[in-house]
Coordinates of C-alpha atoms in Angstrom, one line a residue:
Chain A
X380 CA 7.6 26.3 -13.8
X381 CA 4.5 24.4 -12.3
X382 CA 4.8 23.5 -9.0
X383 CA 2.8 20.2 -7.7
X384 CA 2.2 19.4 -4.0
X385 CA 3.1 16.1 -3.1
X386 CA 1.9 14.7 -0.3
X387 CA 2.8 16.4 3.1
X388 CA 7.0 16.3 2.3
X389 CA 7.3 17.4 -1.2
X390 CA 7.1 19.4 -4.0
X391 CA 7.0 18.7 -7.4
X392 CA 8.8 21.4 -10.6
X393 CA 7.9 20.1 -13.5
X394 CA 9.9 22.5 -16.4
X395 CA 8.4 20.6 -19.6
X396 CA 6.0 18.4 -20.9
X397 CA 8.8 16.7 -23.0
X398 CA 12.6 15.2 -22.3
X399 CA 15.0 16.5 -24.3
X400 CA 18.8 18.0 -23.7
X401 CA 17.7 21.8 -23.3
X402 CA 15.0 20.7 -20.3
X403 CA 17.8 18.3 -18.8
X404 CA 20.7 21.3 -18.1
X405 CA 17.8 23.5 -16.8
X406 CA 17.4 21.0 -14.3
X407 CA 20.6 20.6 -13.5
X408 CA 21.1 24.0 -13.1
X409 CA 17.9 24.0 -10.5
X410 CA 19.2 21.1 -8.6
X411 CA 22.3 23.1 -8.7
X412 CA 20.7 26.7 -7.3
X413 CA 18.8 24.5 -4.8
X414 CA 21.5 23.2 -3.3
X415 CA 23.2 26.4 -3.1
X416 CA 20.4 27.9 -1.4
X417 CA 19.7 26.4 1.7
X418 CA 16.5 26.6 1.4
X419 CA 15.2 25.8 5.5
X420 CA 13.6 22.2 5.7
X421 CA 15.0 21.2 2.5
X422 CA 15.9 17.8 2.8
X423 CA 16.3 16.2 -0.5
X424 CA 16.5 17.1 -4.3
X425 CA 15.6 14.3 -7.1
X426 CA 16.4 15.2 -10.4
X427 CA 14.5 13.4 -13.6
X428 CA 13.8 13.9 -16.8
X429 CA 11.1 16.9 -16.9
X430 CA 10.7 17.8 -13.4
X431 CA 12.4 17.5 -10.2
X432 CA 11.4 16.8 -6.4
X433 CA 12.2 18.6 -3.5
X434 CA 11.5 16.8 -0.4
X435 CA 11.4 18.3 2.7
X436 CA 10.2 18.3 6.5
X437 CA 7.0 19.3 6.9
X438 CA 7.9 20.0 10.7
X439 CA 10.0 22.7 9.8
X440 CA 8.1 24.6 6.6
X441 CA 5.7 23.8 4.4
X442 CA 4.7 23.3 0.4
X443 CA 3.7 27.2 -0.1
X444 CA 7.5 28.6 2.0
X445 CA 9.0 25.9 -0.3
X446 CA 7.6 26.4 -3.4
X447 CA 8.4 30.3 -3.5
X448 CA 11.6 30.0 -2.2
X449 CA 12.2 27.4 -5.4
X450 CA 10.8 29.5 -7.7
X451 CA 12.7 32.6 -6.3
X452 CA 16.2 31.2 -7.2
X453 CA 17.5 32.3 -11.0
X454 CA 19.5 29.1 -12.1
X455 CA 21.4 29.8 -14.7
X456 CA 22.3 26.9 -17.3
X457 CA 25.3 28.6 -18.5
X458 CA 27.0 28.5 -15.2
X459 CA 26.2 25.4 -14.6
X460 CA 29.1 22.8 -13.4
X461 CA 31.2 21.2 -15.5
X462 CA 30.1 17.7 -16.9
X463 CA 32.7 15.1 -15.7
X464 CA 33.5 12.7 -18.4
X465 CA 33.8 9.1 -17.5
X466 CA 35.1 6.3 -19.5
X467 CA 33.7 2.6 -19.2
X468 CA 35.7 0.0 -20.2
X469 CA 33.5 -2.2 -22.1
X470 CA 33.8 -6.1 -23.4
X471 CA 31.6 -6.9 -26.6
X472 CA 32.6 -11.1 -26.1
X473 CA 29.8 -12.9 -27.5
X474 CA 29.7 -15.2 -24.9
X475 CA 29.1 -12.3 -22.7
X476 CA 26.6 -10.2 -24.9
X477 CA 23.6 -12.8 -25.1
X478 CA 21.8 -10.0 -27.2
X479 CA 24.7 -8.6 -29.7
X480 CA 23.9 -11.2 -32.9
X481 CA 20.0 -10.0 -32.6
X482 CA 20.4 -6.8 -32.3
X483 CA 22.7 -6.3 -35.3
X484 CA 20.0 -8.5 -37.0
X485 CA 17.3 -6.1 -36.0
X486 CA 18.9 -3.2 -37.1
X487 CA 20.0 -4.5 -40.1
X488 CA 23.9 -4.1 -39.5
X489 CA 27.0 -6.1 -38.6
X490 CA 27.4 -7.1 -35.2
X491 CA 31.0 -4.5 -35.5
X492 CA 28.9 -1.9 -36.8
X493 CA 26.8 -2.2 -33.4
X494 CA 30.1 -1.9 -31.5
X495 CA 30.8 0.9 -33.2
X496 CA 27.7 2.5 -33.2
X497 CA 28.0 1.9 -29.3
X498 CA 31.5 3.0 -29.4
X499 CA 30.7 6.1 -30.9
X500 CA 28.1 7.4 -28.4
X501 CA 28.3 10.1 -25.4
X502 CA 26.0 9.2 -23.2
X503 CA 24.4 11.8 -20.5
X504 CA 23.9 10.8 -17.0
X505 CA 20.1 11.6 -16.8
X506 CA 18.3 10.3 -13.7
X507 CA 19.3 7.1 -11.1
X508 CA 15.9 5.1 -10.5
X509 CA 15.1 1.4 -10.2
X510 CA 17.9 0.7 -7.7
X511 CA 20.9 1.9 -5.6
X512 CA 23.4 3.3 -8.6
X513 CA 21.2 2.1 -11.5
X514 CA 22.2 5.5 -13.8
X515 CA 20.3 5.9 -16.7
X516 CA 22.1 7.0 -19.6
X517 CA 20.9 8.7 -23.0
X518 CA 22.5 9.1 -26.0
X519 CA 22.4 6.5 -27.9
X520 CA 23.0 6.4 -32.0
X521 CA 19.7 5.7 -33.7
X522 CA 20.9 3.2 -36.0
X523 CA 21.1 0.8 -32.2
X524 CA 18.2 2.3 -31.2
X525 CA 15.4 -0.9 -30.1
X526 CA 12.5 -1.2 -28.0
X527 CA 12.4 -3.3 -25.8
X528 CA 11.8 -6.9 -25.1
X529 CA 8.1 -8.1 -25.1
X530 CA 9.2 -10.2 -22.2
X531 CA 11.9 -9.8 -19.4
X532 CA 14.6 -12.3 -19.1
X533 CA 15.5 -13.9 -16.2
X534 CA 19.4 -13.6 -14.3
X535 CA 21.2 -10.8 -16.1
X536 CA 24.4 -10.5 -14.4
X537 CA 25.4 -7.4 -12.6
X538 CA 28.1 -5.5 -14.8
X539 CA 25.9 -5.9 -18.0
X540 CA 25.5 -3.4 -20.6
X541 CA 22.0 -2.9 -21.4
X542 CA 20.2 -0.7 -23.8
X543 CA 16.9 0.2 -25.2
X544 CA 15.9 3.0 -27.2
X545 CA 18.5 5.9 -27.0
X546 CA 19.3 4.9 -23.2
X547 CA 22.0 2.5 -21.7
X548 CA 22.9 1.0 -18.2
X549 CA 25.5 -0.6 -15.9
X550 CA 23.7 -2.8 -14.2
X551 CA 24.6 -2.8 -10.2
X552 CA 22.7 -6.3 -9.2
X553 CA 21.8 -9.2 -11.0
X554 CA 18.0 -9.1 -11.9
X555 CA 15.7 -9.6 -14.6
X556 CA 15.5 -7.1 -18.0
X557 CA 13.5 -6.8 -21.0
X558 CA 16.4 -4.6 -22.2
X559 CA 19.2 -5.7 -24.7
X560 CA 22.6 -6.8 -23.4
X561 CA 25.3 -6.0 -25.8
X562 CA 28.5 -5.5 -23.4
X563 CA 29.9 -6.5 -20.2
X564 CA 31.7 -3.8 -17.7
X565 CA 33.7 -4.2 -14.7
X566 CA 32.9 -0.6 -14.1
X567 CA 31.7 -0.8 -10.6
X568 CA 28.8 2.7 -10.4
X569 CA 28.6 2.5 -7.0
X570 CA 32.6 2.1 -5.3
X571 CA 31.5 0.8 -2.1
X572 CA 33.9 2.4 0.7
X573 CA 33.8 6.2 -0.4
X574 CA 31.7 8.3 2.0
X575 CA 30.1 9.5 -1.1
X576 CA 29.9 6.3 -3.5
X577 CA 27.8 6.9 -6.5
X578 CA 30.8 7.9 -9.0
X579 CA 27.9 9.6 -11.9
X580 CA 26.8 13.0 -11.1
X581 CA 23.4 13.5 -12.9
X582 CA 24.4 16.1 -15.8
X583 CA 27.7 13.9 -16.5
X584 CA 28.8 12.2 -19.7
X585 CA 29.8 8.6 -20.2
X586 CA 32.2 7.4 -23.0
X587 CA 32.6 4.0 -23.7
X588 CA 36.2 1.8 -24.5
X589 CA 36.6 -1.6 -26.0
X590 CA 38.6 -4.2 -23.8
X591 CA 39.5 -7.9 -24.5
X592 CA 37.7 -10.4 -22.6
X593 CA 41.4 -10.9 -20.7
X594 CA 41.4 -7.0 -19.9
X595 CA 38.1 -7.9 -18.4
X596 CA 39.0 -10.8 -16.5
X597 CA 35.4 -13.0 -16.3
Chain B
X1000 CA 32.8 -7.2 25.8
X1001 CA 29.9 -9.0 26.5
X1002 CA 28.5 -10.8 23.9
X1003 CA 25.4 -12.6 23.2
X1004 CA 25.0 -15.2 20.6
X1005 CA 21.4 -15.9 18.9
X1006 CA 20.8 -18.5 16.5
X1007 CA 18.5 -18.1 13.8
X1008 CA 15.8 -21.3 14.5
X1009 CA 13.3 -20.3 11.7
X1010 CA 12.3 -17.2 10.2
X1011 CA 9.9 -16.6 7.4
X1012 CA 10.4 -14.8 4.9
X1013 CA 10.9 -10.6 4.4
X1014 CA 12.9 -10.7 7.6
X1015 CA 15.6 -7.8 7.6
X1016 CA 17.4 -5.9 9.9
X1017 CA 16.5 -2.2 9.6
X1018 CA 17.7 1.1 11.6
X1019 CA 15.7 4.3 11.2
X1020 CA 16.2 4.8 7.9
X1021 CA 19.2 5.7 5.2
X1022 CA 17.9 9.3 4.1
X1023 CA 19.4 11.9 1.3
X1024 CA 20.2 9.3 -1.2
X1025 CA 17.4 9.1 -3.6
X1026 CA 19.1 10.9 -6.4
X1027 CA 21.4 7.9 -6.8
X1028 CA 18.6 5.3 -6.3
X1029 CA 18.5 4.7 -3.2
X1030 CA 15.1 5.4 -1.2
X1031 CA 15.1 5.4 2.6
X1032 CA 14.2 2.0 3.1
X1033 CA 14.1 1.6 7.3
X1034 CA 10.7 0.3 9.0
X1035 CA 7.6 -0.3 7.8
X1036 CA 6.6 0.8 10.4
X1037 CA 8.0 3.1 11.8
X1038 CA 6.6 4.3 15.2
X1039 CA 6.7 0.7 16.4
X1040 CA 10.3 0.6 15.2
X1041 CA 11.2 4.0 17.5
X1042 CA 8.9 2.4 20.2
X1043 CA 10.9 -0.6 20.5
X1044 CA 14.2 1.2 20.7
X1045 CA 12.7 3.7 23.3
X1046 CA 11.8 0.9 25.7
X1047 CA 15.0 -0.8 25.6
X1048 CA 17.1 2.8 26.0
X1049 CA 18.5 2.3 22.7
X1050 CA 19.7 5.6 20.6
X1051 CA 16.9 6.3 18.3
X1052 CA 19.0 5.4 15.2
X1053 CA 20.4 1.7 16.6
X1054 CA 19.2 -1.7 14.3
X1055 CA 16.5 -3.7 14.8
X1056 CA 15.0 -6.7 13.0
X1057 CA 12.2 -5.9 11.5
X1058 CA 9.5 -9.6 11.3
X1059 CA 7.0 -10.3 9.4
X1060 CA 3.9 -11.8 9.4
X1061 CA 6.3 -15.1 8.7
X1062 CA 7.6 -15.3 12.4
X1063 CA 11.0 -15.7 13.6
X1064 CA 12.2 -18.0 16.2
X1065 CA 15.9 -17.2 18.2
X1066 CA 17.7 -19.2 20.6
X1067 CA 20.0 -17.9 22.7
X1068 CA 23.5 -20.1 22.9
X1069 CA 25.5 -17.6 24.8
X1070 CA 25.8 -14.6 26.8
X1071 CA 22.2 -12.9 28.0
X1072 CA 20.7 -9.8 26.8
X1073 CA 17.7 -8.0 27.2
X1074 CA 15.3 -7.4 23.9
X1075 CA 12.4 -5.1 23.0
X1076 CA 9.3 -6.2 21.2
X1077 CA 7.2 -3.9 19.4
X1078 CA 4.6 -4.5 16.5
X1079 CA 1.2 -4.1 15.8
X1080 CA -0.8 -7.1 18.0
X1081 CA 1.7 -9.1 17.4
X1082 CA 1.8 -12.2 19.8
X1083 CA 3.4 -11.6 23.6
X1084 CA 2.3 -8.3 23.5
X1085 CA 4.8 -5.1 23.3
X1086 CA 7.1 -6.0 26.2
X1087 CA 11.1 -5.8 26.8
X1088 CA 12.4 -9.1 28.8
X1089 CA 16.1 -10.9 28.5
X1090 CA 17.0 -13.9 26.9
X1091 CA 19.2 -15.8 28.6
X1092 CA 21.6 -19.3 27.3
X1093 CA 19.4 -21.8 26.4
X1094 CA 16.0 -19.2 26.3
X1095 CA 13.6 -19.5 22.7
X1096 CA 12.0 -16.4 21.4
X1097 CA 8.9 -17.1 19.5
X1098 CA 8.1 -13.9 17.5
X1099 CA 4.2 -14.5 15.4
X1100 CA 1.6 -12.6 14.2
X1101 CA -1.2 -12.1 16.9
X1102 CA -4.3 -10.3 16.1
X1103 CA -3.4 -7.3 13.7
X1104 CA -0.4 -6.1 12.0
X1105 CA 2.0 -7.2 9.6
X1106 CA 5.7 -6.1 11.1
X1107 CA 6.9 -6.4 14.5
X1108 CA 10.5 -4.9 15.6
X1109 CA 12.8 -7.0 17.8
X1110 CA 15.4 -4.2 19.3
X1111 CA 18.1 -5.6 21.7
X1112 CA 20.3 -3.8 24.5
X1113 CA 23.7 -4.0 22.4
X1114 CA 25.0 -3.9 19.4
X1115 CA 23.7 -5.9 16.5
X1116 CA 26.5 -6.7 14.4
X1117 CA 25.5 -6.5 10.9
X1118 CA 27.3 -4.7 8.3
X1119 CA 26.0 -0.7 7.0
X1120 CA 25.8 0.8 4.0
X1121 CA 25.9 4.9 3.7
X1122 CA 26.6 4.9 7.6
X1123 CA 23.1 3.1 7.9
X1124 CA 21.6 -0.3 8.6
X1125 CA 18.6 -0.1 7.1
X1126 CA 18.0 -2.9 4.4
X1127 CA 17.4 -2.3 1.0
X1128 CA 15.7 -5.7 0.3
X1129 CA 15.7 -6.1 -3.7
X1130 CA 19.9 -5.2 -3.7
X1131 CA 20.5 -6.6 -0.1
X1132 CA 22.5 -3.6 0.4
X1133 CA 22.8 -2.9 4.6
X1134 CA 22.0 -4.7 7.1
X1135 CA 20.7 -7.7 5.4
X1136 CA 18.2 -10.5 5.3
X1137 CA 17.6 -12.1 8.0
X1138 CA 17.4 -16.3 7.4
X1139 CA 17.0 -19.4 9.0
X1140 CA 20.8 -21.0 10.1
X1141 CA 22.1 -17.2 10.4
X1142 CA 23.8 -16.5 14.0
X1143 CA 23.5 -13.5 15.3
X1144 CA 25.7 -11.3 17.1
X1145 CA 25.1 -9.2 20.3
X1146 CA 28.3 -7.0 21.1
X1147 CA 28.2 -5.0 24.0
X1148 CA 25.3 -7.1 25.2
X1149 CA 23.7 -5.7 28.5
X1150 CA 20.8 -7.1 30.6
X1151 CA 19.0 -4.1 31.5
X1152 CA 15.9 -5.5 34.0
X1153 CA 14.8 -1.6 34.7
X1154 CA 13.0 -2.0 31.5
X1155 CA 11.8 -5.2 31.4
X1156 CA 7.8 -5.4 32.0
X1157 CA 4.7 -5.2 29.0
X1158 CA 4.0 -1.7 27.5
X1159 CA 1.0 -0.7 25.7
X1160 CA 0.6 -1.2 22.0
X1161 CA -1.4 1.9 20.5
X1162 CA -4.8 0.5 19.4
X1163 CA -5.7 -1.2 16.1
X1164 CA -6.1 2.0 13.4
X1165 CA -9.6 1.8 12.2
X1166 CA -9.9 0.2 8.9
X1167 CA -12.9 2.1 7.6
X1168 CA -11.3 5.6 8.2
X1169 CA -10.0 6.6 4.7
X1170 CA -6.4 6.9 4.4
X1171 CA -5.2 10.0 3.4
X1172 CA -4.3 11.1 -0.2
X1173 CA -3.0 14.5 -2.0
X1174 CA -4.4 14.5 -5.3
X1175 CA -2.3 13.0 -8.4
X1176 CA 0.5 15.4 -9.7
X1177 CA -0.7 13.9 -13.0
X1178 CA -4.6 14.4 -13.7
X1179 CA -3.9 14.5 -17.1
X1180 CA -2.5 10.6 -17.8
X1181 CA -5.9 9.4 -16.5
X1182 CA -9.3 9.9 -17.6
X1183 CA -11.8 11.9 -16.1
X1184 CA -13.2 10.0 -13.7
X1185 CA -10.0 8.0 -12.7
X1186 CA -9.9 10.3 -9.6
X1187 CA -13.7 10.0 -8.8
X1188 CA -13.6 6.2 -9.1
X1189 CA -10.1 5.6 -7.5
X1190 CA -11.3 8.2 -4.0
X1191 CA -15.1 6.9 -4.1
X1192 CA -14.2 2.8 -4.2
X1193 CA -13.0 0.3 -1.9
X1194 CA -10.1 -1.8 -2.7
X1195 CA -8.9 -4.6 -1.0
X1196 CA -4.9 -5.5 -0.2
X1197 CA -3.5 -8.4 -2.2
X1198 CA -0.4 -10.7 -1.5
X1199 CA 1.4 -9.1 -3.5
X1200 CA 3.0 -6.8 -0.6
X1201 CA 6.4 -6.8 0.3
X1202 CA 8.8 -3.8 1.6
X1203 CA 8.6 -2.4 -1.9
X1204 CA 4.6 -2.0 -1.4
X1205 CA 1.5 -3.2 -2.1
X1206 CA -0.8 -3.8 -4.7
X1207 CA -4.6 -3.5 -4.4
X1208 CA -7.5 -5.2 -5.9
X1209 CA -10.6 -3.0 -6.7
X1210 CA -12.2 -1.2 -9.4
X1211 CA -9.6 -0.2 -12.3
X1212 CA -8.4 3.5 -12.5
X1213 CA -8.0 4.3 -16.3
X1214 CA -4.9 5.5 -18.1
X1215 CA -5.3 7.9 -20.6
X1216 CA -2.1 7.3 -22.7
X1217 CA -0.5 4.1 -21.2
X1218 CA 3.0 4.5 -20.3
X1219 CA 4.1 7.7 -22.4
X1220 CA 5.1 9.6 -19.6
X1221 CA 8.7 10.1 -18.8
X1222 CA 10.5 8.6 -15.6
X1223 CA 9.7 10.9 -12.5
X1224 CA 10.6 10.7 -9.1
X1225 CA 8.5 9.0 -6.7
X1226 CA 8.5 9.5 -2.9
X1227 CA 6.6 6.9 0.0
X1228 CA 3.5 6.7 -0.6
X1229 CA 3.0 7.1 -4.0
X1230 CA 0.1 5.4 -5.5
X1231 CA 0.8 4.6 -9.1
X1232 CA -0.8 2.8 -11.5
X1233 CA 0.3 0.0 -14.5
X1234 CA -1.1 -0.3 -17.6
X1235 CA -3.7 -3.1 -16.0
X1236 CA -5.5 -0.2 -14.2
X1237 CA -4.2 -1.6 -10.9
X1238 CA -3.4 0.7 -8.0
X1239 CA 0.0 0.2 -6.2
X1240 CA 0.7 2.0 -2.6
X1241 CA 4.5 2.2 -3.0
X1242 CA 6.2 2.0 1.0
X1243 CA 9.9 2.0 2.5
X1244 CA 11.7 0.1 -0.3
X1245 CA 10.0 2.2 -3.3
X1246 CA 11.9 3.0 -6.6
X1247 CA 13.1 6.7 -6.3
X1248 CA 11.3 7.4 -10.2
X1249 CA 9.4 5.2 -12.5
X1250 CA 7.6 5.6 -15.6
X1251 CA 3.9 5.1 -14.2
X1252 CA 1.8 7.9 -13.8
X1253 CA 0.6 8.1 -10.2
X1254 CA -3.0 8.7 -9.1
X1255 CA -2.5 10.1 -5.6
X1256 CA 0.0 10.3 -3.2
X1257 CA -0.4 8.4 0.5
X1258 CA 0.9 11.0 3.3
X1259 CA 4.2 9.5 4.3
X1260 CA 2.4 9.7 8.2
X1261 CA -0.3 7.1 7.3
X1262 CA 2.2 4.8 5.4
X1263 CA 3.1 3.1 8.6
X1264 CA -0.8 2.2 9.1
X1265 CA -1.1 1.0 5.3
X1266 CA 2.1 -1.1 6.3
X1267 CA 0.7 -3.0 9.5
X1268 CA -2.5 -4.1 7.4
X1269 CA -3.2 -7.2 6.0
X1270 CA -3.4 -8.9 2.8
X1271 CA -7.4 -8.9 2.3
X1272 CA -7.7 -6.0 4.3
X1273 CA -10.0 -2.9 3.1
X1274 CA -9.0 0.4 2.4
X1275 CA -10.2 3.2 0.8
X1276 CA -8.7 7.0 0.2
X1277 CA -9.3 10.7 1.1
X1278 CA -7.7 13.3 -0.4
X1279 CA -6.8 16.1 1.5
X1280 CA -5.4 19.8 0.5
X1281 CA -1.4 20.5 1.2
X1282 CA -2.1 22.8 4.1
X1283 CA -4.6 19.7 5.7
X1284 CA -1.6 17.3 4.8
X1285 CA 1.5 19.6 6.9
X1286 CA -1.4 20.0 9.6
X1287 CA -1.7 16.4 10.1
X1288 CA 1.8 15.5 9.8
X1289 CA 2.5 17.7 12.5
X1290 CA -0.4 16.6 14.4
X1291 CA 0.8 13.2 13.9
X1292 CA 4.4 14.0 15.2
X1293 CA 3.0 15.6 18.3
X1294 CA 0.8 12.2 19.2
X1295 CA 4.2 10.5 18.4
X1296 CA 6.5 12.6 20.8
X1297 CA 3.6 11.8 23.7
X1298 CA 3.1 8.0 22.7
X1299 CA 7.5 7.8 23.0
X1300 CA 7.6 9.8 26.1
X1301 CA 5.1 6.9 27.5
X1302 CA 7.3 3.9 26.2
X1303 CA 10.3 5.7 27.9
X1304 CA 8.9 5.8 31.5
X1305 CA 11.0 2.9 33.2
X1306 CA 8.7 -0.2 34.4
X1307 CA 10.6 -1.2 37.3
X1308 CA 10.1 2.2 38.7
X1309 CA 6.4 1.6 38.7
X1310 CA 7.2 -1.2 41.3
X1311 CA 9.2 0.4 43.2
X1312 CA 7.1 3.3 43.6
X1313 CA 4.4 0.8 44.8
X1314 CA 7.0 -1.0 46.7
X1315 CA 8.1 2.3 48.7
X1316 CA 4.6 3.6 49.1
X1317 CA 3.7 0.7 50.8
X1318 CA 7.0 1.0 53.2
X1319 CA 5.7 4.3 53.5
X1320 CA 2.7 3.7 54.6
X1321 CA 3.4 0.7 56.7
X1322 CA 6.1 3.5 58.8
X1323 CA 3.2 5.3 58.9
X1324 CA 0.6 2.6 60.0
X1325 CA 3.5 1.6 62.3
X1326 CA 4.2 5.0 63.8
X1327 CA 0.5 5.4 64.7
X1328 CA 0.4 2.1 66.5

């Protein structure tokens, strides 16, 4: 595990050169070990897609104390916590979905066989970035999988459905994307009174489920 | 309950109100956010007795004008050379505050003796600008809310600002965790050039203008965190100095990181300002934080000495020694 100081508050484990599944749970099972540690001056873990930060104070220890105390720990994938499955309620109106005609028309398929395909995933909670509760989520089908837009566009309301590649988001604030909007969601990420809002843990899984646009209410 | 009432006159724009920061969220998305900068920011709240962890409106180089329509309370000001001068006074019904830019700096913190009622997020006011979430923007029309407004004329007087940093001492780097996304000389050309700060700087950071740094496979790397003070680089070659509202990853590779301690001096500069880079090894970077910290303790502890006490030392020497003068008579 390659260790990279950043800064005067942080180190850097980088466990791979490339994402995939297998590199994801050992990282989940670090951020897991770490937090079970206690490791003095710790103050924050961020998990991501190859490597993961640890942040700490620099008043109270230092890169060298915290790298070996990270690479001390033995984290062990197979006891790793349970993923929590989630279901998202999704609407696939058209009026709602500016993108669903053009992306079946990309991929060559009926706009049901996109709901489907969509549908059909289980998607893995693999990083938050961007913004407060913006989860990114991989796991897409191939047969949906696009890049993304040469261009952002403008006003894409919070709630949406986005997707590009093998990854998809709940959007948490309306804002410009050059990703493809095929759904809609009440699903709020972020439930705003809990002490501890942000309902994804990184490591858990997200199902989708078709509503109506009445079940959705907009 | 006392209660001051302060209308919003005019305020430009990236006005927010901020407390010291939100901290331990960044795995969900959410950076610290809090000051710019953020020694002026604990400065402020030291010199109006405020807990260190109280809101504050954080101005910027657009200004902000407040009148007072009811109730009196006694404010801080604290910013770079911002006009007026660091000083604590009290506004009173009918009173205008003027806050503008003076001769260096780009945020100034307005801290008042009460309670600034404005909503939190994650037990924190700080203002996440791009989602809103905290505290919130500041804007012209708003009214703003004092509870448990005090007039406390102990602290009222001018304190010192700390100097104008020096523009032509580098700011200090760690070297990229990513050597390899750039080509060879990326590092060389990024730590031996001058770049200049462009308008494009807001609470999320700032982007320079200077000689471009070359990617060596554009945008292929995955998503990694990214902490204050990052420096990362587009696909244009362009340098960015991510600050207090910075994404928590992103897919640009980064050629060096800023030590959080020199992000508040990045901050307080200008659009058009130089600046150029140093890199320094981990072990330099801790010693410097902590040196940094120390200077900070010191600089607070001044800020904290009541004014008024200063007067009335001089008022009792002088009863002193006029007992005295009188006693030898």
């Amino acid at each position: 595990m390659k260790a990279t100081s950043v800064g005067e508050g942080a180190v850097l484990f980088q466990l791979a050169e490339v994402a995939d599944e297998r590199t994801h749970a050992a990282i989940c099972a670090l951020d897991e070990a770490i937090a079970a540690a206690d490791i003095k001056g710790v103050v924050e873990v961020v998990p991501a897609l190859i490597n993961l930060l640890v942040a700490f104070d620099p008043i109270q220890t230092d890169h060298g104390a915290v790298t070996a105390a990270v690479q001390a720990l033995k984290p062990d994938v197979a006891a790793s916590r349970t993923p929590q499955v989630h279901r998202v309620p999704v609407c696939y109106d058209p009026e709602l979905c500016p993108d669903l005609l053009e992306v079946a028309r990309l991929t060559n398929q009926s706009v049901e066989a996109v709901i489907a395909a969509h549908l059909g995933s289980e998607m893995r909670v693999e990083m938050y970035g961007f913004s407060p509760g913006y989860a990114y989520l991989r796991g897409l089908p191939q047969s949906i999988h696009l890049p993304r837009k040469p261009a952002a566009v403008r006003d894409i309301p919070k709630g949406s459905i986005i997707i590009s590649g093998a990854q998809s988001l709940i959007t948490t604030l309306t804002m410009p994307t050059g990703w493809w909007v095929i759904g809609r969601s009440g699903f709020d990420v972020i439930e705003s009174d809990a002490p501890d809002p942000f309902v994804f843990k990184v490591g858990d899984r997200v199902v989708y489920e078709r509503i109506s646009r009445a079940e959705l209410g907009v | 309950m006392a209660v001051a009432v302060l209308k919003v006159v005019a305020a430009g724009p990236l006005i927010t109100v901020q407390d010291a920061g939100r901290f331990g969220h960044m795995r969900y998305g959410v950076p610290a956010s809090g000051p710019m900068d953020r020694l002026a920011f604990a400065a402020a709240q030291v010199m109006i007795a405020n807990r260190a962890d109280a809101a504050a409106i954080e101005v910027s180089l657009g200004g902000l004008v407040l009148e007072c329509v009811e109730g009196e309370v006694s404010y801080a000001q604290a910013g770079g050379g911002f006009a007026g001068g660091w000083h604590v006074a009290t506004l009173r019904a009918g009173d205008r505050l003027r806050v503008q830019a003076g001769t260096w700096g780009s945020w100034c913190y307005l801290a008042f003796a009460g309670d600034l009622a404005r909503p939190k997020w994650l037990d924190s006011f700080a203002t996440h600008a791009i989602s809103g979430l905290g505290g919130g923007a500041v804007r012209t029309g708003d009214v703003l809310r004092i509870e448990n407004a005090e007039v406390r004329s102990a602290r009222e007087g001018s304190y010192d600002a700390p100097p104008q940093p020096d523009q032509a001492t580098p700011v200090l780097v760690t070297p990229s965790p990513q050597g390899r996304h750039f080509a060879d000389d990326a590092a060389d050309v990024f730590l031996g050039s001058t770049y200049e700060l462009t308008d494009a700087f807001d609470r999320m950071g700032v982007r320079l203008d200077g000689p471009s740094v070359v990617l060596n496979e554009a945008l292929g790397i995955p998503s990694e965190p990214i902490v204050r003070g990052s420096v990362q680089v587009a696909g244009d070659g362009v340098p960015t100095v991510l600050l207090a509202d910075h994404q928590t990853t992103g897919g640009y590779p980064k050629i060096a990181t800023v030590l959080s301690c020199e992000t508040d001096r990045v901050a307080q500069m200008r659009s058009g300002a130089q600046i150029s880079f140093q890199t320094v090894t981990p072990e330099e970077a801790v010693i410097h934080a902590r040196t940094v910290a120390e200077a900070r303790v010191s600089f607070l502890d001044v800020c904290a000495a009541p004014r008024a006490s200063l007067d009335e030392k001089l008022m009792q020497m002088n009863l002193i020694s006029g007992a005295v003068a009188g006693s030898e008579n």
